[in-house]
Coordinates of C-alpha atoms in Angstrom, one line a residue:
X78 CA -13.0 20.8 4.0
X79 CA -13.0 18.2 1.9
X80 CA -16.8 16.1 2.0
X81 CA -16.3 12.8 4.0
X82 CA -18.5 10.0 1.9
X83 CA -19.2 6.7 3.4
X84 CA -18.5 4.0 1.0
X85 CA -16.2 6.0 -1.6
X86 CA -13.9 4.0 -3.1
X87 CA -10.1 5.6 -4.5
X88 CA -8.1 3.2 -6.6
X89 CA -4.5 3.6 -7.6
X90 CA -2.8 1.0 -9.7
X91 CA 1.2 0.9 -10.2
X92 CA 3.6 -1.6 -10.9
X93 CA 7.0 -1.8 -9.3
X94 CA 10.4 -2.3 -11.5
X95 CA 13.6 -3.4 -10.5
X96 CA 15.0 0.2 -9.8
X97 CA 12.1 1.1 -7.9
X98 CA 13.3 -2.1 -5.8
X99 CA 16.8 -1.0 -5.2
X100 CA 15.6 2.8 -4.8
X101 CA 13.7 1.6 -1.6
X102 CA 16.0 -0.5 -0.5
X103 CA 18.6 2.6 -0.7
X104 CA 16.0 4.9 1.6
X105 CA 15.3 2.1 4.3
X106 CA 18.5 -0.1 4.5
X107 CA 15.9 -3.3 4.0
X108 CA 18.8 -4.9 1.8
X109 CA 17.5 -8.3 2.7
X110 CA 18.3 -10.1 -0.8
X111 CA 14.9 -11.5 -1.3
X112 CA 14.1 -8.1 -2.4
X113 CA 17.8 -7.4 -4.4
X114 CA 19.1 -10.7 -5.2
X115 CA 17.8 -13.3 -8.1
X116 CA 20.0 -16.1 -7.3
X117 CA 19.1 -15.8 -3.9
X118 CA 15.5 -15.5 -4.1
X119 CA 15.3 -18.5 -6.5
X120 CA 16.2 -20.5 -3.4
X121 CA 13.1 -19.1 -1.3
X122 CA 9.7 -20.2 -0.6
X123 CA 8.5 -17.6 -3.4
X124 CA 11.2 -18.7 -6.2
X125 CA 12.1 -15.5 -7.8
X126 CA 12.3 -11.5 -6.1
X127 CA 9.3 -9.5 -4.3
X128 CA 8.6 -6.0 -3.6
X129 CA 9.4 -5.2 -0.8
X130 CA 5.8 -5.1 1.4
X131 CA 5.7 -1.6 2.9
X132 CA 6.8 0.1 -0.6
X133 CA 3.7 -1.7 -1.8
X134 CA 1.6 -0.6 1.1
X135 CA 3.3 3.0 0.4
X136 CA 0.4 3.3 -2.3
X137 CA -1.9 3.7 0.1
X138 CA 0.0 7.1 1.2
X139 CA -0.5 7.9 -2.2
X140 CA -4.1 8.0 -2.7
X141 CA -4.4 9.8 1.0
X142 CA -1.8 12.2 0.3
X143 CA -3.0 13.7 -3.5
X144 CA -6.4 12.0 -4.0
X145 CA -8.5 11.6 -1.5
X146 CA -8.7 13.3 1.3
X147 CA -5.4 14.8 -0.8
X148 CA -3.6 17.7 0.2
X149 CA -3.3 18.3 4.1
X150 CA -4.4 15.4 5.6
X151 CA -2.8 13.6 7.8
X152 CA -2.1 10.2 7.8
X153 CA -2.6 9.0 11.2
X154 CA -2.2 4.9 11.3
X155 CA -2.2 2.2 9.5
X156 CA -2.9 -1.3 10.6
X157 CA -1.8 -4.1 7.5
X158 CA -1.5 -7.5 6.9
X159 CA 0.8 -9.1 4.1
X160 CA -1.1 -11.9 2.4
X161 CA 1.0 -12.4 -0.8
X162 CA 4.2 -11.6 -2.3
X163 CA 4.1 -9.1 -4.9
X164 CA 6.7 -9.8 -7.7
X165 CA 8.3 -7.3 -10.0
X166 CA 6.8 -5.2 -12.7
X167 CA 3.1 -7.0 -11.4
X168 CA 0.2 -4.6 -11.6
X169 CA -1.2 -4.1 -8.5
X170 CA -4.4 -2.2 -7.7
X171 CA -4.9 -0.1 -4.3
X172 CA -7.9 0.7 -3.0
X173 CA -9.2 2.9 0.1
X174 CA -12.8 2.9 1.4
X175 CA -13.8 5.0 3.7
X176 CA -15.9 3.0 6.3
X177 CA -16.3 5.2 9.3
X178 CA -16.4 9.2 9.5
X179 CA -16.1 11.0 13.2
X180 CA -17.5 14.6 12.5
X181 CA -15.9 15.9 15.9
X182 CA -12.5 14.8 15.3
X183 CA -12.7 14.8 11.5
X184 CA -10.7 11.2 11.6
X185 CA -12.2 9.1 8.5
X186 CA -11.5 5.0 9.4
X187 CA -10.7 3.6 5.8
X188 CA -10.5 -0.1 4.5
X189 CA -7.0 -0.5 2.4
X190 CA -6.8 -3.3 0.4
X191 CA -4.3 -4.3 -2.8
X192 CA -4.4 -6.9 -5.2
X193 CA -2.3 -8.1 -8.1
X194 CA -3.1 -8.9 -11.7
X195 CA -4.7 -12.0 -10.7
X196 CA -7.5 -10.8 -8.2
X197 CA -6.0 -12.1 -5.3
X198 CA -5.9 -10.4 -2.0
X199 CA -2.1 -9.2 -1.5
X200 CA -2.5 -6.8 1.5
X201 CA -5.1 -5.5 3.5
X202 CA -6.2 -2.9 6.8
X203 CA -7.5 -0.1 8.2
X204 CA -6.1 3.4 8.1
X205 CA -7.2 6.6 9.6
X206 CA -6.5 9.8 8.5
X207 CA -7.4 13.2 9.9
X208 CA -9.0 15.4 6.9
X209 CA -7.8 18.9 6.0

């Protein structure tokens, strides 16, 4: 099994094009045009296109799924809060901590945050996730 740490920290940073946009639009059928559509968004409260929020929370799944715990874990909920919009082809840093271990059930309680270039806090919660 893998060791269970208090307090380790896993970052993953990524930036999400255009494409990447449209690809998860494709898979979920969230075609709302904030996400697709310049001319649209330029009318919103944010001015200009954002990622959608779950494809930026997917990073999360990343760092479970191949980093840490990695392979054979199992991702067993997520709570999240969207505090900003992320924009296209922003640099955005995800990080897990894990904050809580239960030895019996081997279910580690992490804190998920990400932020973008600027510092700022763009979403944040909790996950647990059942190690191999």
């Amino acid at each position: 099994m893998i060791e269970p740490k208090i307090g380790k920290e896993v970052i993953f940073e990524k930036s999400f094009n255009s494409q990447d946009v449209v690809d998860f639009a494709k898979t979920t059928e969230d075609n709302n045009m904030i996400h697709l559509d310049e001319e649209y968004a330029k009318d919103t409260m944010f001015g200009k296109r954002i990622v959608h929020g779950m494809l930026v929370a997917s990073m999360f799944s990343k760092i479970f799924g191949t980093i840490y715990p990695g392979e054979g874990c199992l991702y067993y909920g997520q709570t999240l809060e969207f505090r900003k919009p992320v924009f296209l082809d922003t640099t955005i840093k995800a990080i897990a901590t894990l904050i809580e271990f239960n030895d019996e059930k081997k279910i580690g309680v992490f804190k998920t945050e990400a932020f973008n270039e600027g510092g700022k806090l763009v979403i944040n919660g909790e996950a647990k996730i059942v190690f191999p």
